[in-house]
Each structure stands twice: as C-alpha cells, then as structure tokens.
Short mmCIF file of C-alpha atoms in Angstrom, two decimals:
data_model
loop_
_atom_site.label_atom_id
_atom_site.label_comp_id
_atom_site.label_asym_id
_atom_site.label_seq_id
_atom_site.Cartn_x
_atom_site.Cartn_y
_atom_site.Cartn_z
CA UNK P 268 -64.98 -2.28 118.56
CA UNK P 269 -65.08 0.42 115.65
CA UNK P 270 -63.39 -1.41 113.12
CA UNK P 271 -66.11 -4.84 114.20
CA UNK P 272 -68.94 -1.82 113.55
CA UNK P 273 -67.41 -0.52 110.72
CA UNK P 274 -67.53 -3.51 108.91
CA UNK P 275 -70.75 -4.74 110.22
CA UNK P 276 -72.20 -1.36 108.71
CA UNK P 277 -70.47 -1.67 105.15
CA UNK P 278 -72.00 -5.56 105.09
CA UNK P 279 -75.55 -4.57 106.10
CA UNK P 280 -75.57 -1.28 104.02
CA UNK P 281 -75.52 -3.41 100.75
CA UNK P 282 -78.33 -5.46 102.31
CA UNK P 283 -80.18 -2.43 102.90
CA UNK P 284 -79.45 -1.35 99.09
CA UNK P 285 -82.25 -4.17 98.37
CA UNK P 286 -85.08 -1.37 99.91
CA UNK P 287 -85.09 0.18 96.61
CA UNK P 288 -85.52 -2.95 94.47
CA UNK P 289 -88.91 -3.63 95.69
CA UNK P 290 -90.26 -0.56 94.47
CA UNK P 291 -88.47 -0.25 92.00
CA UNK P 292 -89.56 -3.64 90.80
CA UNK P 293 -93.37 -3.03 91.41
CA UNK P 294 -93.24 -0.64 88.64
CA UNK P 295 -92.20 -3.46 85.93
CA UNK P 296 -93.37 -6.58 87.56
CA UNK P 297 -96.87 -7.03 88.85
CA UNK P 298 -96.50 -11.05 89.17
CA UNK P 299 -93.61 -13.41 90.48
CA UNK P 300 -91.26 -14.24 88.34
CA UNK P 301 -93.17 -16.79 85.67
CA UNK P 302 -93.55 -20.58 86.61
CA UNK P 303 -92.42 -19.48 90.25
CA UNK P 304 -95.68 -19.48 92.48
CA UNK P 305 -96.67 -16.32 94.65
CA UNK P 306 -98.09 -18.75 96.93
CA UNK P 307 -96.71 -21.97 97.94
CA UNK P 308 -99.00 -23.87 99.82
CA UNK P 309 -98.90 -25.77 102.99
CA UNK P 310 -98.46 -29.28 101.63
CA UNK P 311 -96.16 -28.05 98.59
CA UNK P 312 -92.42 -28.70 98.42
CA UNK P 313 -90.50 -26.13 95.93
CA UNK P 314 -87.50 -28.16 94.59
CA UNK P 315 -84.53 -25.84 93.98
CA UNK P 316 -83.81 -22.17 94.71
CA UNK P 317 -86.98 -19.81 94.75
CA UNK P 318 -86.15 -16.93 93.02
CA UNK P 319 -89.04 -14.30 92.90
CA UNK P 320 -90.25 -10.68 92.68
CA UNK P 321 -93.62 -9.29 92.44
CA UNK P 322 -95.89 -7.71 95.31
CA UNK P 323 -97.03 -10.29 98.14
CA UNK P 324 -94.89 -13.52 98.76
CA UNK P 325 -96.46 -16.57 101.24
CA UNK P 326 -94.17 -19.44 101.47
CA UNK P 327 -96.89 -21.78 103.48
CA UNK P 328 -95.04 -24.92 102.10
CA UNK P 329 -91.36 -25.69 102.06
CA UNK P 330 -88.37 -24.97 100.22
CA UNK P 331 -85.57 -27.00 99.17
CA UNK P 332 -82.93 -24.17 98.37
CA UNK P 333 -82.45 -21.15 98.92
CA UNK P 334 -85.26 -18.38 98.64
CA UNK P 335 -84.08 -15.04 97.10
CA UNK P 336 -87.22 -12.23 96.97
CA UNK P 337 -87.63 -8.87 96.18
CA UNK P 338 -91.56 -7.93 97.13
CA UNK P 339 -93.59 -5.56 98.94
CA UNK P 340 -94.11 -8.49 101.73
CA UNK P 341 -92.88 -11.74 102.02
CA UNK P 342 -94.06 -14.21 104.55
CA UNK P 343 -92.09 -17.39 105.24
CA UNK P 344 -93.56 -19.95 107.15
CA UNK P 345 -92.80 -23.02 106.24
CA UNK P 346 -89.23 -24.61 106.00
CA UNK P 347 -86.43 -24.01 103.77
CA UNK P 348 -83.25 -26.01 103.82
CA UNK P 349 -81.15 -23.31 102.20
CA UNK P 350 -80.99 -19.30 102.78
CA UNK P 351 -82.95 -16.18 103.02
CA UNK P 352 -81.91 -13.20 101.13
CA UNK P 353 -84.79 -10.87 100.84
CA UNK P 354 -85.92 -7.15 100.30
CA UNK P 355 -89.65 -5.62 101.11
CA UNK P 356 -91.47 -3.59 102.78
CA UNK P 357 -92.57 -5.69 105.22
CA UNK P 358 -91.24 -9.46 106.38
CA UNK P 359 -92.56 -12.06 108.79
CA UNK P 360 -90.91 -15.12 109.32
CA UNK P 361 -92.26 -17.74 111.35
CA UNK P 362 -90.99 -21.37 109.85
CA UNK P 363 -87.66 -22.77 109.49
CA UNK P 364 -84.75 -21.56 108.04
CA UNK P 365 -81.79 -24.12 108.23
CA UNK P 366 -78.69 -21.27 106.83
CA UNK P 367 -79.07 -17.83 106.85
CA UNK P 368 -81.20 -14.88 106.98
CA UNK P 369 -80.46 -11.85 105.37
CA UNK P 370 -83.20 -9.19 105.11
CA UNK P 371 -84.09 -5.74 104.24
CA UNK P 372 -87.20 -4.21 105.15
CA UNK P 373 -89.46 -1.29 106.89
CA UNK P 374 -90.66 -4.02 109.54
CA UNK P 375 -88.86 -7.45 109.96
CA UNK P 376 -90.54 -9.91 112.21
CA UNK P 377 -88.82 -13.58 113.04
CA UNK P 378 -90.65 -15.76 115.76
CA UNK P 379 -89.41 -19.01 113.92
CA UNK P 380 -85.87 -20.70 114.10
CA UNK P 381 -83.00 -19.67 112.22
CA UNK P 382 -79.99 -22.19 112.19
CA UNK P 383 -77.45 -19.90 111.40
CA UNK P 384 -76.83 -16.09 110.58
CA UNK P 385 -79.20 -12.99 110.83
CA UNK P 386 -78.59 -9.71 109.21
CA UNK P 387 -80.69 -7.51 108.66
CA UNK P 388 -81.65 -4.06 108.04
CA UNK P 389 -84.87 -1.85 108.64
CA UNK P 390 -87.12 0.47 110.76
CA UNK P 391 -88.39 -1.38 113.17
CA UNK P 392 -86.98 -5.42 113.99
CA UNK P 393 -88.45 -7.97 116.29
CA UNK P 394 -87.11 -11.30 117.24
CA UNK P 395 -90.17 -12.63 119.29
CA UNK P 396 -89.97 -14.85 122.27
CA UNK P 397 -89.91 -18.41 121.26
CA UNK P 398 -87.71 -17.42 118.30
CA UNK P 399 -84.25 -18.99 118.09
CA UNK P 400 -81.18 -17.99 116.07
CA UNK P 401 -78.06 -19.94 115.91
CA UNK P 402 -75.35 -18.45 115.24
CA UNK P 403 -74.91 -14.38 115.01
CA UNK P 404 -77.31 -11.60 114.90
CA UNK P 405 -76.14 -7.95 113.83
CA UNK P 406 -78.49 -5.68 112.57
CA UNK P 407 -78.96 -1.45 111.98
CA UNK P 408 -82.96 -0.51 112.88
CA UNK P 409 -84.26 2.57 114.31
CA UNK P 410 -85.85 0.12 116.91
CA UNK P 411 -84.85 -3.21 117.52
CA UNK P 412 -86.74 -5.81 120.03
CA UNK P 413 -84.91 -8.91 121.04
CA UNK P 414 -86.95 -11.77 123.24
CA UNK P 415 -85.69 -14.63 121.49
CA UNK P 416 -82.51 -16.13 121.70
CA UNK P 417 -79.16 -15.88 119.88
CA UNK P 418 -76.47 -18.48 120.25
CA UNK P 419 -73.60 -16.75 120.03
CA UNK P 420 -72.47 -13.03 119.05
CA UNK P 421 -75.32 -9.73 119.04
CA UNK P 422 -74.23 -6.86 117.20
CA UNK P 423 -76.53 -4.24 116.98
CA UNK P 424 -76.86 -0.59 115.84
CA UNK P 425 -80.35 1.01 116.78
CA UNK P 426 -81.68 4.48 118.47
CA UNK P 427 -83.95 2.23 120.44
CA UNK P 428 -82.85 -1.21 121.25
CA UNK P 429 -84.63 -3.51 124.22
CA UNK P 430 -83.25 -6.81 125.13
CA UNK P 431 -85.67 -9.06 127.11
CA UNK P 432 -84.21 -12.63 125.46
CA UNK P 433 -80.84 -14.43 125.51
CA UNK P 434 -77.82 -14.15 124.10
CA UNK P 435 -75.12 -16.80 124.77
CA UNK P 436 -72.08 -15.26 123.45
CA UNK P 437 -70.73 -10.58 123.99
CA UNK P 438 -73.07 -8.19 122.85
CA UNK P 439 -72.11 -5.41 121.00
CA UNK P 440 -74.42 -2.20 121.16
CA UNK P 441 -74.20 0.85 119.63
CA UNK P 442 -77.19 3.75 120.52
CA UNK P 443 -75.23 6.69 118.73
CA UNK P 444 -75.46 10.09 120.05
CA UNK P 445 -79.51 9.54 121.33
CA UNK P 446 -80.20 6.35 121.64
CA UNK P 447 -81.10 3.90 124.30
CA UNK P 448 -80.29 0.47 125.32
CA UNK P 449 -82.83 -1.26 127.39
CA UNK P 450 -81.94 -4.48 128.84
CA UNK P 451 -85.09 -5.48 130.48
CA UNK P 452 -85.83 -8.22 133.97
CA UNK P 453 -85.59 -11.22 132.35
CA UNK P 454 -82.36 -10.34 129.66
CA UNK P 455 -79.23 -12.44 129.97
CA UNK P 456 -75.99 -11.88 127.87
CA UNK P 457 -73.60 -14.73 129.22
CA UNK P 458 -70.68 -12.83 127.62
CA UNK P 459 -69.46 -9.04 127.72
CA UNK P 460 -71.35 -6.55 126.90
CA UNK P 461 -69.81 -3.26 124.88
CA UNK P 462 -72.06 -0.42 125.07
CA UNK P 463 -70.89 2.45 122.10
CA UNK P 464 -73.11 5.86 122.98
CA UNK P 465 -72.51 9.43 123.74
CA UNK P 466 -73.24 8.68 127.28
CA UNK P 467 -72.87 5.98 129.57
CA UNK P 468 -76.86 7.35 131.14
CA UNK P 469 -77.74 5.69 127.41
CA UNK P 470 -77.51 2.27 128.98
CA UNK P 471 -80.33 1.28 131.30
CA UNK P 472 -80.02 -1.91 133.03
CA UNK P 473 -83.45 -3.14 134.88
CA UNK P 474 -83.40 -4.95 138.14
CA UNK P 475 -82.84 -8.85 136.88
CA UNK P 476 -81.00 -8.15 133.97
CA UNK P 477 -77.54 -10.39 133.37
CA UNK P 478 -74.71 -10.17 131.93
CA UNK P 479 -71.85 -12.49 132.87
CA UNK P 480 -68.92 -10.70 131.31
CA UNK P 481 -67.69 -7.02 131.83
CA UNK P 482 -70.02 -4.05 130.82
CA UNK P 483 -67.62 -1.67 128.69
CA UNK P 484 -69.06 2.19 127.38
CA UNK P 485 -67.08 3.17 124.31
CA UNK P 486 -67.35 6.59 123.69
CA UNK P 487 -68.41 7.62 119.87
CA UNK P 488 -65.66 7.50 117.17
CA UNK P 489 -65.27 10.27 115.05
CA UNK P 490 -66.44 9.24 111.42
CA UNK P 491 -66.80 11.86 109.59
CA UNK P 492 -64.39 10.36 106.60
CA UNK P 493 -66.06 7.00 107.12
CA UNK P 494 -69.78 7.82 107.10
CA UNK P 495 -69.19 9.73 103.92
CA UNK P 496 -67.62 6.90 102.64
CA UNK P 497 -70.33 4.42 103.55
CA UNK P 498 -73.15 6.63 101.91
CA UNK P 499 -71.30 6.54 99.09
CA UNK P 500 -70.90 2.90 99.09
CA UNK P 501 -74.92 2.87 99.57
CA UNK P 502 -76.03 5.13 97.47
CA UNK P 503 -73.79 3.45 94.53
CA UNK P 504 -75.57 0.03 95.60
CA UNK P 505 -78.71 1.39 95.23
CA UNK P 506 -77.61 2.47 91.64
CA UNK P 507 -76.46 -1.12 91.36
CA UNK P 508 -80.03 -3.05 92.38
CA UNK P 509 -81.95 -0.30 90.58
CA UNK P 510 -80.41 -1.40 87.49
CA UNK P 511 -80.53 -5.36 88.39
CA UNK P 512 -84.32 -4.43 88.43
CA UNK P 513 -83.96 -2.96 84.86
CA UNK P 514 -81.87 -5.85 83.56
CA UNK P 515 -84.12 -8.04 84.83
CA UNK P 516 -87.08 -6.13 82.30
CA UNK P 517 -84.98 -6.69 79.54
CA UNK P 518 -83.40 -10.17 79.62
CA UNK P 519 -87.05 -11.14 80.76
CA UNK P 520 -89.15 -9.98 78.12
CA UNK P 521 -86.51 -9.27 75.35
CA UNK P 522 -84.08 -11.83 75.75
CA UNK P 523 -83.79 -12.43 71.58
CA UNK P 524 -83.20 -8.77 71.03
CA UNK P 525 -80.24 -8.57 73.47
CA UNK P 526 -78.81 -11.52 72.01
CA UNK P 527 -78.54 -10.29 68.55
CA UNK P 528 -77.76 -6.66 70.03
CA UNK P 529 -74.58 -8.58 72.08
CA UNK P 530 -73.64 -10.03 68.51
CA UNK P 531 -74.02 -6.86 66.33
CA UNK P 532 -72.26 -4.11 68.44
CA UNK P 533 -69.99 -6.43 71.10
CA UNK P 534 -69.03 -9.24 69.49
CA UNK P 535 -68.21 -7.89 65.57
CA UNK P 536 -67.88 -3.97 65.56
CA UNK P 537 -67.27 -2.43 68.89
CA UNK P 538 -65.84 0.70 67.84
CA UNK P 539 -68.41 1.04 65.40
CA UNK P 540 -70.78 1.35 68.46
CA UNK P 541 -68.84 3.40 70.50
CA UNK P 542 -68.20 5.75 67.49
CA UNK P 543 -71.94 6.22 67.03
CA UNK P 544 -72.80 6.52 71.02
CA UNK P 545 -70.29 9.38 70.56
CA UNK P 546 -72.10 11.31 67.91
CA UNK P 547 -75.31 10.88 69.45
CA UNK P 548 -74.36 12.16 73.13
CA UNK P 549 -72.99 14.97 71.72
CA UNK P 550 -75.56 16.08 68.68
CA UNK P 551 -78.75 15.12 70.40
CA UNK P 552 -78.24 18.66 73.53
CA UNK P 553 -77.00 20.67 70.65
CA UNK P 554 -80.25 19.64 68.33
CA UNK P 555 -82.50 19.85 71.32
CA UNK P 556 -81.25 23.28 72.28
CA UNK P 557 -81.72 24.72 69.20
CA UNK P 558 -85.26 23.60 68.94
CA UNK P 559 -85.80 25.45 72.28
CA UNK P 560 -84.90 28.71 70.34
CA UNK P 561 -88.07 27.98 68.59
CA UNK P 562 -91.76 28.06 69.98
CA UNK P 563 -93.04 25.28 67.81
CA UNK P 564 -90.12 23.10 68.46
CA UNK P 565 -89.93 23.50 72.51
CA UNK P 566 -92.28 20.79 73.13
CA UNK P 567 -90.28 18.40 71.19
CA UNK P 568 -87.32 19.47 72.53
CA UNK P 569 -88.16 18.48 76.05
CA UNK P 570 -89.30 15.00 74.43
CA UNK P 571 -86.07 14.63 73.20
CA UNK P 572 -84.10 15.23 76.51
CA UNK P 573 -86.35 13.45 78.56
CA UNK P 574 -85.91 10.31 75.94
CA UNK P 575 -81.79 11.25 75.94
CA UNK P 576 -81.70 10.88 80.36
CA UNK P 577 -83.45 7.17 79.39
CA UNK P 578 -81.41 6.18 76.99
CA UNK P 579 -78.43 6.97 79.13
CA UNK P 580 -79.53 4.93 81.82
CA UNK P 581 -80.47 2.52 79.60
CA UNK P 582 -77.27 1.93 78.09
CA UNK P 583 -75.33 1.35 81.28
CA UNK P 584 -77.43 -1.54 81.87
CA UNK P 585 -77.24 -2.89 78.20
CA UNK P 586 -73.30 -2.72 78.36
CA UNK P 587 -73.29 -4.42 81.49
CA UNK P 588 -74.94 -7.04 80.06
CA UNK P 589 -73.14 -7.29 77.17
CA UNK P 590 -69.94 -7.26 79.06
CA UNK P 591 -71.69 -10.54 81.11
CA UNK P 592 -72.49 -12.06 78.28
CA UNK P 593 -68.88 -11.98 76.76
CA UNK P 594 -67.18 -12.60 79.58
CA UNK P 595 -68.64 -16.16 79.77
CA UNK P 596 -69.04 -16.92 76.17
CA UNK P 597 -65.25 -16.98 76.73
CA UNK P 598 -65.29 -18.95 80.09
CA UNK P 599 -67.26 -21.62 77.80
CA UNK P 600 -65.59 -21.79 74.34
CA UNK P 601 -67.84 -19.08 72.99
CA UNK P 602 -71.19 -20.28 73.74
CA UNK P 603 -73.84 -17.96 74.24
CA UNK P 604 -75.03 -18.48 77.79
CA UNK P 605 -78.93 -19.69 77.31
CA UNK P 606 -80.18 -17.28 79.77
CA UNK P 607 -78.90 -13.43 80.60
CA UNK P 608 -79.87 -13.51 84.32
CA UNK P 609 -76.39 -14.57 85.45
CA UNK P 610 -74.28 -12.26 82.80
CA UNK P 611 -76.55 -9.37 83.90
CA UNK P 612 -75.89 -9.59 87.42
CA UNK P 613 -71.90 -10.23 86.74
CA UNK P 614 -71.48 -7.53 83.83
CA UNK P 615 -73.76 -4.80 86.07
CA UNK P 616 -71.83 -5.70 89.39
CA UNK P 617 -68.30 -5.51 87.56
CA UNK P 618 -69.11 -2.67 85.74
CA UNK P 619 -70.11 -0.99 88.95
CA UNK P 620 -67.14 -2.18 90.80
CA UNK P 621 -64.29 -0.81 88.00
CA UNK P 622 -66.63 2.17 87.60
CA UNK P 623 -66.52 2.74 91.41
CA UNK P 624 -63.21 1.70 92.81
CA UNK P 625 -60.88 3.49 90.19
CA UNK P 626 -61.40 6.61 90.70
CA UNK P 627 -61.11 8.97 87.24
CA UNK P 628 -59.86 6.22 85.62
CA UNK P 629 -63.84 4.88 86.45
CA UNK P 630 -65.53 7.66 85.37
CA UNK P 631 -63.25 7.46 81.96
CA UNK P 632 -64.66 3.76 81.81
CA UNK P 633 -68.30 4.66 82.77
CA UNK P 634 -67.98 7.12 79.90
CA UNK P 635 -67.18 4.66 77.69
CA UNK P 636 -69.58 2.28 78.48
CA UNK P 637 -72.41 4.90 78.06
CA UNK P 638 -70.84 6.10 74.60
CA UNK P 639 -70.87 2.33 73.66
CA UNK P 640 -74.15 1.24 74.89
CA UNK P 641 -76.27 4.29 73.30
CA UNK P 642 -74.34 3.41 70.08
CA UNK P 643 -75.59 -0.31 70.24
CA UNK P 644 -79.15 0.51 70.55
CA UNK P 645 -78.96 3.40 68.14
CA UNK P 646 -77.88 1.23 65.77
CA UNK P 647 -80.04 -1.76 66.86
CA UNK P 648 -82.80 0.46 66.61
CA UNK P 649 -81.57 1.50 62.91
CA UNK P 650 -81.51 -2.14 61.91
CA UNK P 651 -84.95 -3.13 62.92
CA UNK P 652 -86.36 0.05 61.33
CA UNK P 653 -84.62 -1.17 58.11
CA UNK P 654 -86.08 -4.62 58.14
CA UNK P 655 -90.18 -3.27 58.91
CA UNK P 656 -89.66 -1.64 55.92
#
C-alpha cells in the first residue's frame, strides 16, 4: 500500500509540474501555437496531434491524435481518438476520449467517457454522474467527487474525498492526517477497499454504501525522507517545464539564430565558448560591485545583475538545446533537425536528468553548461554586433 502510493505520488507530481507552465506561458504566448486553432468547431476534424498553448482552449470538434495543451482553460468536448495531456487552470471535459487522460489543474471536471487511464492532479476534481472511465483512476486533490464510474482500480489521495459512483475493481484511499472519506448511499466498490488515515473515525460509510471486498485502515507511514524527496523531484520539474516554456520562445520566434548559435559555439569551438562563459561569470559581480562603490554607477550596476540572473537562466536553456540538437544531428548522419521543438524537449529533459540524478558530479555539469551557454550567446551577441556595423 505505501510503496502503490509512493509511486502513484512521484507519477502525478510531474503531472502537477505542468501548473506552472500555463502561467508561465501566458507571459510569452497570448495565441495558440500558429496554424493550430484556439477553437475547433463542432463540425471540424483536426488531423494529427493538437499541440497548443495560449489562454482559452474549446475543442467543439474532434481530434484525430492526441491533444497536448498548456492554457488557462481548456474545454474538450468533442472526440479525440488519441490522449489527453494537459495543464490549466481550469478543465472541463465532456466528449470522448478513446486513451488517456492526464491533467493538471485548479478545477478538473470530466462528465464524458474516458476509455482508458485518468490521472490527474488539482484542487478540486469531479467525475460527474453519467461519466465513465475505463480503466484506472488515481488522482491527489484537496477535494475529490466521484459519481461516475471507474472500471477497474481507484487510487486516490485527497483531504476531502466523497464517493457516490462505481468502481468495479479495490479502492485505494488515502485522507492523511485530517481528511475524510465519504462513501455516500448509492457508492459501490465491488473490490477491497484500503483506507490510509490517522484514524479509522476518518472513514464514514453511509447507510447503502458497498463494498464487496474487505475494508482495511492503514495507519500513516512515516515519510519524512520520502516527502522531502518528492518536493524535490517537483520543484526540479517545475524548473524543467518553466524552461520548456522558455525554449519554446526561442525555437519559436528565433529558430535561425539558434541554428547558427548551435553551429558557432557547439558544433566548431566548444571550449572557445566555455572559456568565454568563464570570464564573463566571473568579471561581470566583480565589475558590478565596483560600480556600487560609486553613486553614479549604482543604477547601472543593478542593471547589470539583474541582466547577469537572465542570462544565467537563459543559458541553461540554450545548452539544452544545443545538446538536443547535436545529439540527433548524430542519430541522422549530421543533419540539422528542421525544427528545435523535439531537441529542446530532449536536451532540457537530459540535461535536467544528469544535472539532477548525479549528485556533485551534476552540479559540476550544470556548471558547465551555464559557463558554456553564457559563452555562446556572448559571443553570438559579439558576432551580430560586428556584422550591423
């Protein structure tokens, strides 16, 4: 039972990473992503995977592929033959999702039919009455309604959780310390039911509820070690979609520039790069604390740092992408993939894995990848400045 929660809560806290995109996103992106409509009607078919972020998302019409979002709301109410993997403030789904669900959001309504997985992540979830899910459902809310029904296995982590619906397979609760677990008249669990609380009083069971296995209260597990763990592990994933979001600026609306930075600084003189990104990190403090000995120079001094935290940033995300872009000009004979989207995500993601899982020897690498990447666009920069003039 705590090892089946202590996964469940590593899988949905990368899911729940995805909050932060939408926000962050709404500060780059005002639209969908171009030639990908904000609205699909009700008699329009989208061939292919829908791939979009900007503020409100209607799918009226259908999908034929997956639909991947990052918005403040998404609303899905037509069909799609593929998955839903989406992150907003608020989602409603009332069509027809053939694979999976996977959501993270403040509010997250389904009263349509899932065919196979839910998970999802937010304040408050509802799965209405009518709704039907497959497979699985496993979820983390701060309250979570279930009238619909599930086919086979619930798995749910919530300080307020009411069952009123089905579920055809074990449940598996867990109301922490505070919670409670409601399972109303008309609730039937055809399998076991595990109840994890503080108390066994934490479980209230209504006149008409069912449950056709055994009704098992775990006491809490110490995890100390492992909830520090997993706020790591979701606090780094929020690094990691944060700068997905950024990545996405760049290879969007500068994909030439990256290109020839990738050739310059990567692909002929790396340690040219990395021996300016040195320099750089290490004069730029120095020069901007002695202008703060000055009274004249203090406001330019805080220019300068605030412009040195950016560039920082910034040059994580421009070495992972120029470690994506390598790594499959080599899978394919040296060819410059056409678009960055795909080397972003894989040089950010395995940057943030080594970076991550290593331990010093990360840090050493994330070092080096924020020496090299300020020396690429230092010396980017330097090149254009040559040629305006």
């Amino acid at each position: 039972m705590r090892q089946f929660f202590g996964r469940r809560f590593l899988a949905l806290a990368l899911a729940a990473a995805a909050l932060g995109t939408p926000v962050a996103a709404g500060a780059f992106l005002s639209a969908a992503v171009p030639a990908v409509p904000a609205v699909l009607a009700r008699d329009q078919i989208f061939q292919g995977d829908y791939i979009a972020v900007g503020d409100a998302i209607e799918l009226l019409g259908n999908v034929d592929g997956d639909v991947i979002v990052a918005a403040s709301r998404l609303v899905v109410r037509g069909a799609v033959s593929g998955d839903v993997i989406a992150a907003a403030s608020t989602i409603e789904i009332t069509g027809e999702v053939e694979g999976d669900v996977r959501a993270a959001a403040m509010a997250v309504a389904i009263s349509g039919t899932v065919g196979k997985n839910v998970n999802v992540w937010g304040n408050r979830v509802e799965v209405a009455a009518g709704a039907t899910i497959g497979r699985n459902l496993s979820g983390v809310a701060e309250q979570f309604v279930l009238d619909g029904a599930v086919g086979r296995t619930l798995a749910v982590r919530a300080a307020n959780l009411a069952i009123a619906g089905r579920v055809d397979g074990d449940a598996r609760l867990n109301a922490g310390s505070h919670g409670l677990v409601t399972l109303q008249p008309s609730a039937v669990i055809a399998g076991a039911l595990d109840f994890e609380a503080q108390a066994a009083e934490q479980l209230q069971r209504k006149a008409g509820a069912t449950v056709g296995g055994e009704i098992r209260h775990l006491p809490l597990a110490d995890r100390s070690a492992a909830v520090a763990w997993q706020r790591s592990l979701f606090l780094r994933t929020i690094s990691l979609f944060g700068m997905f979001v950024v990545g996405l600026v760049l290879v969007t609306f500068a994909p030439r520039a990256l290109h020839a930075l990738v050739q310059q600084s990567w692909s002929r003189q790396p340690w040219l790069a990395l021996a300016w990104g040195l320099i750089i990190v290490v004069a730029t403090p120095l020069a901007a604390f002695a202008l703060t000995l000055t009274v004249i120079g203090l406001p330019l001094a805080l220019m300068i740092v605030g412009v040195y935290v950016m560039a920082l940033y910034l040059a994580q995300v421009v070495a992972g992408i120029s470690l994506g872009v390598w790594l499959m000009s080599r899978a394919a004979a040296n060819r410059v993939p056409a678009t960055l989207v795909l080397p972003m995500v894989l040089g950010l993601t395995l940057l943030m894995a080594v970076t991550t899982l290593l331990g010093p020897m990360g840090w050493l690498m994330k070092l080096l990848a924020v020496l090299w990447g300020v020396g690429a666009l230092a010396r980017f920069k330097v090149q254009l400045l040559a040629q305006w003039r």
